[in-house]
PDB file of C-alpha atoms in Angstrom:
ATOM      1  CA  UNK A  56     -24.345 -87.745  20.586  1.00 51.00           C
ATOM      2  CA  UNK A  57     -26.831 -90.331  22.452  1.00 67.00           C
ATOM      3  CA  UNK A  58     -24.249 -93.063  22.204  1.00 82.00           C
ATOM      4  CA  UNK A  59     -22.245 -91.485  25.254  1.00 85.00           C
ATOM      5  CA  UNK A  60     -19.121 -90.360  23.032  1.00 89.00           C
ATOM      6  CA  UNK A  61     -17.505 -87.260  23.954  1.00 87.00           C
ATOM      7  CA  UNK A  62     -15.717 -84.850  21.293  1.00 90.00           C
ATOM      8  CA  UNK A  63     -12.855 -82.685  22.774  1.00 92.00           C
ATOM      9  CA  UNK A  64     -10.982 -80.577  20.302  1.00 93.00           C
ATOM     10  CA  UNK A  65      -7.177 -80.163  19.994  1.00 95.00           C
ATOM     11  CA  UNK A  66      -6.695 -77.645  22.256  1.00 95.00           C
ATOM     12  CA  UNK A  67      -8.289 -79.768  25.311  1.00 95.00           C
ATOM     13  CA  UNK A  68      -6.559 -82.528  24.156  1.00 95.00           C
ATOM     14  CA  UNK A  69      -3.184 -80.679  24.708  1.00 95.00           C
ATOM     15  CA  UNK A  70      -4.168 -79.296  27.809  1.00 95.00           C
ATOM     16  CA  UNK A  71      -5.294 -83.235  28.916  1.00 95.00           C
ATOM     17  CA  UNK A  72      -1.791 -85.007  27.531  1.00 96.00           C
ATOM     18  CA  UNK A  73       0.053 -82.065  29.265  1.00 96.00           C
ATOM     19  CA  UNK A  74      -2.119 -82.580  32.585  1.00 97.00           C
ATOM     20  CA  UNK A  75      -1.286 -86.575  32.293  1.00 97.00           C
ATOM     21  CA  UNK A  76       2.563 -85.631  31.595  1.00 97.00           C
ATOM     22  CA  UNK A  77       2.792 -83.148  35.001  1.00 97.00           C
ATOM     23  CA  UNK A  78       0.886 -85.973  36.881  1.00 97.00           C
ATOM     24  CA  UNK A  79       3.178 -88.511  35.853  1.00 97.00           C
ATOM     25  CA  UNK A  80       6.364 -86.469  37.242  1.00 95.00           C
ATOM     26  CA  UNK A  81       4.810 -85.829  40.347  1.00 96.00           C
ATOM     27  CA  UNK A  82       3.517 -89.995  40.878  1.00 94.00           C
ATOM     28  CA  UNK A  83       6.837 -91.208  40.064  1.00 88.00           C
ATOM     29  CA  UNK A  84       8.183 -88.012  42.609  1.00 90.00           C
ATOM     30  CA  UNK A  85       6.491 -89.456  45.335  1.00 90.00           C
ATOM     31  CA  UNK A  86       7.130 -93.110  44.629  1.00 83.00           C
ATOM     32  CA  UNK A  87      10.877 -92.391  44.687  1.00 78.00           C
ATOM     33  CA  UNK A  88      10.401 -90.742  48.410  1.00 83.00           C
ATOM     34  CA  UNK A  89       8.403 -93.873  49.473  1.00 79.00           C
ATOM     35  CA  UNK A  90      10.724 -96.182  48.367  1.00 70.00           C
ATOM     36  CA  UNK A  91      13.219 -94.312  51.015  1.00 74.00           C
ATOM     37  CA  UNK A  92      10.630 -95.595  54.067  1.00 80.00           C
ATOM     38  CA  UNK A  93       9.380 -99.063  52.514  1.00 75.00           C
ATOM     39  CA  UNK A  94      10.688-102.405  53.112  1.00 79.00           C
ATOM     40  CA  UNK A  95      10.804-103.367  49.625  1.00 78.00           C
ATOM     41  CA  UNK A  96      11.003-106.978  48.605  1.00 83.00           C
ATOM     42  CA  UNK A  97      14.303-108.242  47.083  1.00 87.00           C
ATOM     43  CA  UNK A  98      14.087-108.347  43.139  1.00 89.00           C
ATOM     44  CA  UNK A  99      10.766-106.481  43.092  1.00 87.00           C
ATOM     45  CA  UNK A 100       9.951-103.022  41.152  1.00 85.00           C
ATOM     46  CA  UNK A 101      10.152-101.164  44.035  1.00 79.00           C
ATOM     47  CA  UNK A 102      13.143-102.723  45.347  1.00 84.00           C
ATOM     48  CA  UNK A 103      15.180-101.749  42.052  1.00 88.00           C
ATOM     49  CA  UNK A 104      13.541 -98.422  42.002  1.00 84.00           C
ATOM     50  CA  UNK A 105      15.217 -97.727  45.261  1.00 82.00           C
ATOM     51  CA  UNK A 106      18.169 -99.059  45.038  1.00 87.00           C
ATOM     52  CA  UNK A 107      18.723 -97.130  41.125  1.00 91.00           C
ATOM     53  CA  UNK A 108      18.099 -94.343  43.164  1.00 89.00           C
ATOM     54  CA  UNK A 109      20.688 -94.515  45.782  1.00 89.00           C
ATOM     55  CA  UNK A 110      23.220 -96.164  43.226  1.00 90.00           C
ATOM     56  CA  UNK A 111      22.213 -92.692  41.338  1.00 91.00           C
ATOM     57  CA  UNK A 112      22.686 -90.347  44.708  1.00 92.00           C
ATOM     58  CA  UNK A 113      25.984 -92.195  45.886  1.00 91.00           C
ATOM     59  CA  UNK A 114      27.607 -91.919  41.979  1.00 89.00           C
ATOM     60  CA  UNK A 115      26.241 -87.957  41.656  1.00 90.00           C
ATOM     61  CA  UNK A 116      28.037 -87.800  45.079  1.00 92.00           C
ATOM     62  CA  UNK A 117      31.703 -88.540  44.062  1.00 88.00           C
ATOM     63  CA  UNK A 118      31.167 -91.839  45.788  1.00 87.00           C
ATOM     64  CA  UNK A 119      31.222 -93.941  41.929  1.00 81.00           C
ATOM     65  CA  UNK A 120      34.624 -96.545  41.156  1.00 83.00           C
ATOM     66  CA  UNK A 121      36.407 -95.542  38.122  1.00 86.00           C
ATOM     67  CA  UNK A 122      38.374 -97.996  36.126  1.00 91.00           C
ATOM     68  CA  UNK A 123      41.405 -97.104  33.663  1.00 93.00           C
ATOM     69  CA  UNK A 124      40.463-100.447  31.542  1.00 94.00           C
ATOM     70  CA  UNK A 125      37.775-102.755  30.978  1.00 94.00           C
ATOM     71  CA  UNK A 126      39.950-105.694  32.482  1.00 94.00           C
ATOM     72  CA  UNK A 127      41.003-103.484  35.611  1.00 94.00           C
ATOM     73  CA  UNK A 128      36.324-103.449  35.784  1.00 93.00           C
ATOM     74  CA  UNK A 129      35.758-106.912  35.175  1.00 94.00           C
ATOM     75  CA  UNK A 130      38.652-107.842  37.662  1.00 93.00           C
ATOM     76  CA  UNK A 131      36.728-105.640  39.910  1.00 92.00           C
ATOM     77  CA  UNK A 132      32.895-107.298  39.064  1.00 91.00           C
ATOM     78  CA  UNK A 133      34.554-111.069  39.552  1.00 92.00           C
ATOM     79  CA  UNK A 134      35.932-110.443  42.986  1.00 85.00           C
TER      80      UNK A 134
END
């Protein structure tokens, strides 16, 4: 192939997707520990990453408000 194109079969292809896939985990792993140490601008990606996360660890925590209604909520999200 002179024109520089490269031919992988199926099997590498797998192997490559599944490489990308396990590398993807492990970036978004160690964004989610950085966003615990950076001063992350209000309203940016970073800042909502962190702050999903520790909404995430205080609800998985027992720390989450439970409403009986959805009037008893919105009460709650208008004070």
């Amino acid at each position: 192939m002179s024109n520089g194109t490269i031919v992988i079969n199926q099997q590498q292809a797998k192997s490559l997707i599944s490489d990308l896939m396990e590398l993807e985990v492990k970036v978004n792993k160690i964004k989610s520990s950085l966003a615990n140490y950076l001063p992350a601008s209000y309203g940016s990606d970073l800042w909502w990453e962190k702050s999903d996360t520790e909404a995430i660890k205080s609800i998985k925590s027992g720390n989450g408000k439970k409403f009986s209604s959805l009037d008893e909520a919105l009460e709650y999200l208008h004070s």
